[in-house]
Amino acid sequence: MIRHARVLPVLVLAPLLLTACGTEKAGDPRPSGPPSAAAPAAAPGTGELTSRAQAMGVAPELVYVTEAPGFTLAQQSVGVLGDDGFSATWVDRDTNALLRLAVDRGTISAGTCPEQPVGDMSGEHTTCERDGEAWYRTGAGRHEYAVPEEGHVVRVSAEQDAVPRDALRAAALAAHRPYAAETDRLLPSTEPAPATPVERGDLPPFGDGAPDNHVDVGG
C-alpha cells in the first residue's frame, strides 16, 4: 500500500519559518533603537547597576553617564554626592578641561534656579536662562546645564573659559542611564580584587624554602 505524505499549506509554513529565523541578533545586549521608558537600558532596582551603586552608597536611579568628544571618564572621580546622589568627571586629555556630571534629588524651576549655586559654589550670584527643557546657568566663572527629571536633576558643569556652551549643552542632553557595558566601565566592581602573591627575596630556590639565616664569620 502506498502512503501519501501530508503537505502543510504555505500559509501555515510561512509564520513557522519567520519564527525560526528571528528578527534580532542573538546575544546583542543593546536594543536596536534608543532606550524607552517601557524598556530602560538599566532599570533601577535590578541587575549589576543596583549592586554596584548601593555598594558605593548611591541610589541606583541617580546613576547617569554622558559622552563628549575628546573627553574621557576619570575613574577615580566616580562617587557619591550628598546623601545618595551621583557624581563623575570627564577630562579632555589635550586641554585638561573638566566636565562634571552631578545627579541629586530635588527640582529646579524659575523661582528656585537663581537660589541654587552653580557647581556647589555657595554665596555666588547665579543667572538662569531657559533652554528648551533644560536650564542654562552661570556663576563664579562656571556654567552649567541643569536638566530636571522625575524627582531629581541632572547637571553638567564646567569652567566657562574651558568648555564652550554648545559642547556643555550636548553633553547634558547626552546624559542617560547606563547600559550594561557602560555600567561595567562606570562603576567599580563589588568583587574583591584577586590577591597577588608576594615574592620574598630571602627564600632559597632549594630545600624546604626556609629563610636563609646564615651568619658570616664574625657576625
Short mmCIF file of C-alpha atoms in Angstrom, two decimals:
data_model
loop_
_atom_site.label_atom_id
_atom_site.label_comp_id
_atom_site.label_asym_id
_atom_site.label_seq_id
_atom_site.Cartn_x
_atom_site.Cartn_y
_atom_site.Cartn_z
CA MET A 1 0.00 0.00 0.00
CA ILE A 2 1.35 3.46 -0.95
CA ARG A 3 1.23 6.11 1.84
CA HIS A 4 0.71 9.71 0.75
CA ALA A 5 2.77 12.31 2.64
CA ARG A 6 0.82 15.20 4.12
CA VAL A 7 1.92 18.62 2.86
CA LEU A 8 1.40 21.65 5.11
CA PRO A 9 -0.19 24.63 3.38
CA VAL A 10 2.11 27.53 2.54
CA LEU A 11 0.11 29.83 4.83
CA VAL A 12 0.97 27.58 7.79
CA LEU A 13 4.67 27.22 6.90
CA ALA A 14 5.35 30.95 6.48
CA PRO A 15 4.90 32.01 10.14
CA LEU A 16 6.87 28.98 11.35
CA LEU A 17 9.83 29.92 9.16
CA LEU A 18 9.72 33.54 10.31
CA THR A 19 9.66 32.43 13.97
CA ALA A 20 12.62 30.10 13.48
CA CYS A 21 14.73 32.74 11.73
CA GLY A 22 14.03 35.58 14.19
CA THR A 23 14.46 39.28 13.61
CA GLU A 24 17.20 40.24 16.15
CA LYS A 25 20.81 39.25 16.50
CA ALA A 26 21.30 36.74 19.29
CA GLY A 27 23.26 37.95 22.27
CA ASP A 28 23.02 41.65 21.41
CA PRO A 29 22.75 43.34 24.86
CA ARG A 30 21.76 46.70 23.43
CA PRO A 31 18.34 47.36 21.88
CA SER A 32 18.15 48.25 18.20
CA GLY A 33 16.70 51.69 18.97
CA PRO A 34 17.10 54.29 21.71
CA PRO A 35 16.09 53.26 25.25
CA SER A 36 12.49 53.91 26.24
CA ALA A 37 10.57 54.10 29.50
CA ALA A 38 8.98 50.74 28.73
CA ALA A 39 12.36 49.00 28.40
CA PRO A 40 15.11 51.08 30.06
CA ALA A 41 18.74 50.21 29.38
CA ALA A 42 19.47 49.63 33.05
CA ALA A 43 16.31 49.84 35.13
CA PRO A 44 16.71 50.98 38.73
CA GLY A 45 16.40 48.22 41.30
CA THR A 46 17.73 45.45 39.08
CA GLY A 47 20.98 43.90 37.96
CA GLU A 48 24.60 44.81 38.29
CA LEU A 49 23.85 48.53 38.36
CA THR A 50 21.96 48.20 41.64
CA SER A 51 24.57 46.13 43.46
CA ARG A 52 27.46 48.36 42.39
CA ALA A 53 25.64 51.62 43.11
CA GLN A 54 24.43 50.51 46.53
CA ALA A 55 27.93 49.35 47.45
CA MET A 56 29.05 52.96 46.90
CA GLY A 57 26.10 54.44 48.81
CA VAL A 58 24.49 55.79 45.61
CA ALA A 59 20.81 55.38 44.74
CA PRO A 60 20.70 53.28 41.53
CA GLU A 61 18.13 55.57 39.89
CA LEU A 62 20.53 58.51 40.23
CA VAL A 63 23.35 56.90 38.25
CA TYR A 64 23.82 58.54 34.85
CA VAL A 65 26.55 58.58 32.22
CA THR A 66 27.32 61.02 29.41
CA GLU A 67 29.65 61.36 26.46
CA ALA A 68 31.50 64.26 24.88
CA PRO A 69 34.01 64.24 22.01
CA GLY A 70 37.58 64.30 23.31
CA PHE A 71 36.61 63.67 26.95
CA THR A 72 37.46 60.53 28.92
CA LEU A 73 35.99 59.39 32.23
CA ALA A 74 38.28 59.96 35.22
CA GLN A 75 37.56 56.71 37.04
CA GLN A 76 38.80 57.98 40.42
CA SER A 77 36.23 60.81 40.31
CA VAL A 78 33.20 58.48 40.41
CA GLY A 79 31.47 58.69 43.77
CA VAL A 80 28.54 59.63 45.96
CA LEU A 81 27.12 63.16 46.04
CA GLY A 82 25.33 64.33 49.17
CA ASP A 83 23.22 61.63 50.79
CA ASP A 84 22.82 59.21 47.88
CA GLY A 85 23.44 61.25 44.71
CA PHE A 86 25.98 60.53 41.99
CA SER A 87 28.95 62.44 40.61
CA ALA A 88 31.61 61.78 37.97
CA THR A 89 34.08 63.86 35.95
CA TRP A 90 35.31 63.58 32.37
CA VAL A 91 38.70 65.00 31.31
CA ASP A 92 39.95 66.37 27.99
CA ARG A 93 43.47 64.90 27.85
CA ASP A 94 44.65 67.60 25.42
CA THR A 95 43.42 70.71 27.28
CA ASN A 96 42.87 69.28 30.80
CA ALA A 97 39.35 70.74 30.73
CA LEU A 98 36.95 69.07 33.17
CA LEU A 99 33.31 68.18 32.56
CA ARG A 100 31.41 67.31 35.74
CA LEU A 101 28.21 65.30 35.84
CA ALA A 102 26.19 65.56 39.06
CA VAL A 103 22.81 63.96 39.80
CA ASP A 104 20.94 64.62 43.03
CA ARG A 105 17.41 64.61 44.34
CA GLY A 106 15.30 67.77 44.07
CA THR A 107 13.73 70.05 41.50
CA ILE A 108 14.58 73.26 39.67
CA SER A 109 12.23 75.99 38.47
CA ALA A 110 12.22 79.66 37.55
CA GLY A 111 11.77 80.51 41.20
CA THR A 112 14.45 78.23 42.66
CA CYS A 113 17.05 78.34 39.88
CA PRO A 114 18.76 81.61 40.98
CA GLU A 115 18.93 80.34 44.56
CA GLN A 116 20.92 77.23 43.63
CA PRO A 117 24.66 77.89 43.14
CA VAL A 118 26.47 76.66 40.05
CA GLY A 119 28.92 73.85 40.72
CA ASP A 120 28.38 73.94 44.50
CA MET A 121 29.89 77.45 44.70
CA SER A 122 27.77 78.81 47.55
CA GLY A 123 27.39 82.55 48.02
CA GLU A 124 27.91 83.38 44.33
CA HIS A 125 25.39 85.15 42.07
CA THR A 126 23.65 82.75 39.66
CA THR A 127 21.97 83.68 36.38
CA CYS A 128 19.41 81.39 34.78
CA GLU A 129 18.20 81.06 31.20
CA ARG A 130 15.60 78.57 29.98
CA ASP A 131 16.84 76.45 27.07
CA GLY A 132 14.15 74.01 25.98
CA GLU A 133 13.53 71.56 28.83
CA ALA A 134 16.83 72.49 30.48
CA TRP A 135 18.24 75.49 32.34
CA TYR A 136 21.47 77.19 31.31
CA ARG A 137 23.09 78.62 34.43
CA THR A 138 26.22 80.70 35.05
CA GLY A 139 28.05 81.84 38.15
CA ALA A 140 31.50 82.05 39.76
CA GLY A 141 33.26 81.56 36.42
CA ARG A 142 31.41 78.31 35.75
CA HIS A 143 28.44 77.42 33.60
CA GLU A 144 26.03 74.52 33.82
CA TYR A 145 23.13 72.84 32.11
CA ALA A 146 20.53 71.51 34.54
CA VAL A 147 18.01 69.00 33.20
CA PRO A 148 15.05 68.28 35.53
CA GLU A 149 13.93 64.66 35.69
CA GLU A 150 11.31 62.93 37.83
CA GLY A 151 12.38 63.62 41.41
CA HIS A 152 15.97 64.57 40.56
CA VAL A 153 18.08 66.96 38.49
CA VAL A 154 20.92 66.05 36.10
CA ARG A 155 23.63 68.73 35.94
CA VAL A 156 26.65 69.02 33.67
CA SER A 157 29.05 71.86 34.50
CA ALA A 158 32.48 73.19 33.52
CA GLU A 159 34.66 76.27 33.63
CA GLN A 160 33.26 78.87 31.23
CA ASP A 161 36.59 79.54 29.54
CA ALA A 162 37.44 75.83 29.23
CA VAL A 163 34.32 74.26 27.65
CA PRO A 164 32.09 76.07 25.11
CA ARG A 165 28.39 76.35 25.80
CA ASP A 166 27.37 74.19 22.82
CA ALA A 167 29.67 71.37 23.98
CA LEU A 168 28.27 71.64 27.50
CA ARG A 169 24.70 71.52 26.20
CA ALA A 170 25.44 68.49 24.03
CA ALA A 171 26.95 66.62 26.99
CA ALA A 172 23.95 67.46 29.19
CA LEU A 173 21.44 66.27 26.59
CA ALA A 174 23.52 63.11 26.04
CA ALA A 175 23.28 62.14 29.72
CA HIS A 176 21.37 58.87 30.14
CA ARG A 177 21.00 55.79 32.33
CA PRO A 178 23.93 53.46 31.59
CA TYR A 179 23.72 50.31 29.52
CA ALA A 180 25.22 47.13 30.98
CA ALA A 181 28.58 47.67 29.28
CA GLU A 182 28.61 51.31 30.40
CA THR A 183 27.84 50.26 33.97
CA ASP A 184 30.83 47.96 33.91
CA ARG A 185 33.12 50.83 32.87
CA LEU A 186 31.49 53.46 35.08
CA LEU A 187 31.04 51.85 38.49
CA PRO A 188 33.66 49.88 40.43
CA SER A 189 33.05 46.16 40.77
CA THR A 190 31.81 44.72 44.05
CA GLU A 191 34.03 41.67 43.56
CA PRO A 192 37.20 41.74 45.70
CA ALA A 193 40.42 42.12 43.74
CA PRO A 194 42.40 38.86 43.45
CA ALA A 195 45.23 38.62 45.93
CA THR A 196 48.68 38.98 44.37
CA PRO A 197 51.29 36.64 45.87
CA VAL A 198 54.29 38.42 47.32
CA GLU A 199 57.68 37.05 46.34
CA ARG A 200 60.28 37.09 49.11
CA GLY A 201 63.85 37.62 48.09
CA ASP A 202 65.34 35.78 51.09
CA LEU A 203 63.88 32.37 50.23
CA PRO A 204 66.42 29.99 48.65
CA PRO A 205 65.31 28.13 45.50
CA PHE A 206 66.24 24.74 47.04
CA GLY A 207 65.46 22.75 50.16
CA ASP A 208 62.27 23.38 52.11
CA GLY A 209 62.21 27.06 51.23
CA ALA A 210 63.10 28.28 54.73
CA PRO A 211 64.69 31.72 55.02
CA ASP A 212 68.46 31.82 54.80
CA ASN A 213 69.61 32.81 58.28
CA HIS A 214 73.27 32.06 57.64
CA VAL A 215 75.61 34.33 59.59
CA ASP A 216 79.01 35.13 58.21
CA VAL A 217 82.18 34.68 60.26
CA GLY A 218 82.39 37.28 62.98
CA GLY A 219 78.75 38.22 62.63
#
